[in-house]
Amino acid sequence: MTASDRDLLIRWKGGDVEAFLELARRSEPRVLAFLGAWTWDPGEREDLYQETLLRVFAGARRLDPDAPFAFHTLAVARNLAVDRHRRRAVERREAPRLAAREIATEGPEENAVLKERRLELLAALDRLEPPQREALALKLWGGLSWREVGRVLDCSEDSAARRGAGALARLATDLKDWRPA
């Protein structure tokens, strides 16, 4: 007879590590499938899963034995995935600034003009709404089609294109005084 999640959770709380391993084995397919919705990278998915198990293990005393173990693991996995997604969003926002610092030019005059232009452009990009900035960045710097941008942003192709067009219109307004260098 197979032990229930409740029985295994009670045994685990009592110190039976084998009970935890059985609970982890049972929940693994569901948790990995869930994490697959957050990342396509198998290594990252596995890292999130391992971190989930560590956090669940560390928080054993707080777990409700009447709730299915998958509930606990999925709740922790979701929080970790959302946190990682937010950190990646911050990294994506900072990437243009970091890349701009690495651009080298020929001489000091060109460098000064390009630096000024680069800072103006970065400031204008920062003023865009995040959905517009994401769509524009995926299209221009990511080299994606509007259909692909829509898939990445979980919206229609038309919505992605409208976001990009809105971004370009806003940039055109913000940078209307630009002259060719």
CSV table of C-alpha atoms in Angstrom, one decimal:
chain,number,residue,atom,x,y,z
A,1,MET,CA,0.0,0.0,0.0
A,2,THR,CA,1.3,3.4,-1.0
A,3,ALA,CA,1.5,6.0,1.8
A,4,SER,CA,-0.5,9.2,1.3
A,5,ASP,CA,1.1,12.6,1.0
A,6,ARG,CA,-0.2,13.4,4.5
A,7,ASP,CA,1.4,10.3,6.0
A,8,LEU,CA,4.7,11.0,4.3
A,9,LEU,CA,4.6,14.7,5.4
A,10,ILE,CA,4.0,13.7,9.0
A,11,ARG,CA,6.8,11.2,8.8
A,12,TRP,CA,9.1,13.7,7.3
A,13,LYS,CA,8.3,16.3,9.9
A,14,GLY,CA,9.2,13.6,12.4
A,15,GLY,CA,12.7,13.3,10.9
A,16,ASP,CA,12.2,10.6,8.2
A,17,VAL,CA,14.3,12.0,5.2
A,18,GLU,CA,13.2,9.1,3.0
A,19,ALA,CA,9.6,10.3,3.3
A,20,PHE,CA,10.7,13.7,2.0
A,21,LEU,CA,12.6,12.0,-0.9
A,22,GLU,CA,9.4,10.1,-1.8
A,23,LEU,CA,7.3,13.3,-1.7
A,24,ALA,CA,9.9,15.0,-3.9
A,25,ARG,CA,9.9,12.1,-6.4
A,26,ARG,CA,6.1,12.2,-6.7
A,27,SER,CA,6.0,16.0,-7.2
A,28,GLU,CA,8.9,16.3,-9.6
A,29,PRO,CA,7.0,15.9,-12.9
A,30,ARG,CA,4.3,18.4,-12.0
A,31,VAL,CA,6.8,21.0,-10.6
A,32,LEU,CA,9.1,20.7,-13.6
A,33,ALA,CA,6.2,21.0,-16.0
A,34,PHE,CA,5.0,24.1,-14.2
A,35,LEU,CA,8.5,25.6,-14.3
A,36,GLY,CA,8.7,24.8,-18.0
A,37,ALA,CA,6.1,27.6,-18.5
A,38,TRP,CA,8.6,30.0,-17.0
A,39,THR,CA,11.8,28.9,-18.7
A,40,TRP,CA,12.7,26.9,-21.8
A,41,ASP,CA,16.2,26.3,-20.5
A,42,PRO,CA,16.4,22.8,-18.9
A,43,GLY,CA,19.3,23.8,-16.7
A,44,GLU,CA,17.5,26.8,-15.4
A,45,ARG,CA,14.4,24.8,-14.8
A,46,GLU,CA,16.4,22.2,-12.9
A,47,ASP,CA,18.1,24.9,-10.8
A,48,LEU,CA,14.7,26.3,-9.9
A,49,TYR,CA,13.4,22.9,-9.0
A,50,GLN,CA,16.4,22.2,-6.8
A,51,GLU,CA,16.0,25.6,-5.1
A,52,THR,CA,12.3,24.8,-4.6
A,53,LEU,CA,13.1,21.5,-2.8
A,54,LEU,CA,15.7,23.2,-0.6
A,55,ARG,CA,13.2,25.9,0.4
A,56,VAL,CA,10.4,23.4,1.0
A,57,PHE,CA,12.8,21.2,3.0
A,58,ALA,CA,14.0,24.2,5.1
A,59,GLY,CA,10.4,25.2,5.8
A,60,ALA,CA,9.1,21.7,6.8
A,61,ARG,CA,7.8,22.8,10.2
A,62,ARG,CA,5.4,25.4,8.6
A,63,LEU,CA,3.8,23.0,6.1
A,64,ASP,CA,0.2,22.0,6.5
A,65,PRO,CA,-0.1,18.2,6.4
A,66,ASP,CA,-3.7,18.4,5.2
A,67,ALA,CA,-2.6,20.2,2.0
A,68,PRO,CA,-1.1,18.1,-0.8
A,69,PHE,CA,2.6,18.2,-1.0
A,70,ALA,CA,2.4,19.5,-4.6
A,71,PHE,CA,0.6,22.5,-3.3
A,72,HIS,CA,3.5,23.4,-1.2
A,73,THR,CA,6.1,22.8,-3.9
A,74,LEU,CA,4.2,24.6,-6.6
A,75,ALA,CA,3.7,27.6,-4.3
A,76,VAL,CA,7.4,27.8,-3.6
A,77,ALA,CA,8.3,27.1,-7.3
A,78,ARG,CA,6.0,29.9,-8.4
A,79,ASN,CA,7.5,32.4,-6.0
A,80,LEU,CA,11.0,31.5,-7.2
A,81,ALA,CA,10.1,31.7,-10.8
A,82,VAL,CA,8.4,35.1,-10.4
A,83,ASP,CA,11.4,36.4,-8.5
A,84,ARG,CA,13.8,35.2,-11.1
A,85,HIS,CA,11.6,36.7,-13.9
A,86,ARG,CA,11.6,40.1,-12.1
A,87,ARG,CA,15.4,40.0,-11.7
A,88,ARG,CA,15.8,39.2,-15.4
A,89,ALA,CA,13.5,42.1,-16.2
A,90,VAL,CA,15.8,44.4,-14.2
A,91,GLU,CA,18.9,42.9,-16.0
A,92,ARG,CA,17.2,43.5,-19.4
A,93,ARG,CA,16.5,47.1,-18.5
A,94,GLU,CA,20.1,47.7,-17.4
A,95,ALA,CA,21.6,45.9,-20.5
A,96,PRO,CA,21.4,48.9,-22.9
A,97,ARG,CA,23.2,51.1,-20.4
A,98,LEU,CA,25.9,48.6,-19.9
A,99,ALA,CA,26.3,48.0,-23.6
A,100,ALA,CA,26.4,51.7,-24.3
A,101,ARG,CA,29.4,52.1,-22.0
A,102,GLU,CA,31.3,49.6,-24.1
A,103,ILE,CA,30.9,51.3,-27.5
A,104,ALA,CA,34.3,52.6,-28.6
A,105,THR,CA,34.9,55.4,-31.2
A,106,GLU,CA,37.7,56.8,-33.2
A,107,GLY,CA,38.5,60.2,-31.7
A,108,PRO,CA,37.6,62.4,-28.7
A,109,GLU,CA,35.2,64.6,-30.7
A,110,GLU,CA,33.3,61.7,-32.2
A,111,ASN,CA,33.3,60.1,-28.8
A,112,ALA,CA,31.8,63.2,-27.1
A,113,VAL,CA,29.0,63.5,-29.7
A,114,LEU,CA,28.2,59.8,-29.7
A,115,LYS,CA,28.2,59.7,-25.9
A,116,GLU,CA,25.8,62.6,-25.7
A,117,ARG,CA,23.5,61.0,-28.4
A,118,ARG,CA,23.7,57.7,-26.6
A,119,LEU,CA,22.7,59.2,-23.3
A,120,GLU,CA,19.8,61.0,-24.9
A,121,LEU,CA,18.6,57.8,-26.6
A,122,LEU,CA,18.9,55.8,-23.3
A,123,ALA,CA,17.0,58.5,-21.5
A,124,ALA,CA,14.3,58.4,-24.2
A,125,LEU,CA,14.1,54.6,-24.0
A,126,ASP,CA,13.8,54.8,-20.2
A,127,ARG,CA,10.8,57.0,-20.6
A,128,LEU,CA,8.9,54.4,-22.6
A,129,GLU,CA,6.4,52.2,-21.0
A,130,PRO,CA,7.9,48.8,-20.2
A,131,PRO,CA,5.6,46.9,-22.8
A,132,GLN,CA,6.6,49.4,-25.5
A,133,ARG,CA,10.3,49.2,-24.6
A,134,GLU,CA,10.2,45.4,-24.6
A,135,ALA,CA,8.5,45.1,-27.9
A,136,LEU,CA,10.9,47.6,-29.6
A,137,ALA,CA,14.0,45.9,-28.1
A,138,LEU,CA,12.8,42.5,-29.2
A,139,LYS,CA,12.1,43.8,-32.7
A,140,LEU,CA,15.2,46.0,-33.3
A,141,TRP,CA,17.9,44.4,-31.1
A,142,GLY,CA,16.5,40.9,-30.9
A,143,GLY,CA,15.8,40.7,-34.6
A,144,LEU,CA,12.4,39.0,-34.1
A,145,SER,CA,9.4,39.4,-36.3
A,146,TRP,CA,6.3,41.0,-34.8
A,147,ARG,CA,4.7,37.5,-34.6
A,148,GLU,CA,7.7,36.3,-32.6
A,149,VAL,CA,7.7,39.4,-30.4
A,150,GLY,CA,4.0,38.7,-29.7
A,151,ARG,CA,4.8,35.1,-28.7
A,152,VAL,CA,7.5,36.3,-26.3
A,153,LEU,CA,5.3,38.9,-24.8
A,154,ASP,CA,2.3,36.7,-24.7
A,155,CYS,CA,0.2,38.9,-26.9
A,156,SER,CA,-1.0,39.0,-30.5
A,157,GLU,CA,1.2,40.0,-33.4
A,158,ASP,CA,-1.0,43.1,-33.9
A,159,SER,CA,-0.6,44.1,-30.2
A,160,ALA,CA,3.1,43.6,-30.4
A,161,ALA,CA,3.3,45.8,-33.5
A,162,ARG,CA,1.1,48.5,-31.9
A,163,ARG,CA,3.4,48.5,-28.9
A,164,GLY,CA,6.4,48.9,-31.2
A,165,ALA,CA,4.7,51.6,-33.2
A,166,GLY,CA,3.8,53.4,-30.0
A,167,ALA,CA,7.4,53.2,-28.9
A,168,LEU,CA,8.7,54.6,-32.1
A,169,ALA,CA,6.2,57.5,-32.1
A,170,ARG,CA,7.2,58.4,-28.5
A,171,LEU,CA,10.9,58.2,-29.5
A,172,ALA,CA,10.2,60.4,-32.5
A,173,THR,CA,8.6,63.0,-30.3
A,174,ASP,CA,11.3,62.8,-27.6
A,175,LEU,CA,14.2,63.0,-30.1
A,176,LYS,CA,12.6,65.4,-32.5
A,177,ASP,CA,15.5,67.9,-32.2
A,178,TRP,CA,18.1,65.3,-33.2
A,179,ARG,CA,20.3,66.2,-36.2
A,180,PRO,CA,22.5,63.8,-38.1
A,181,ALA,CA,25.9,63.7,-36.6
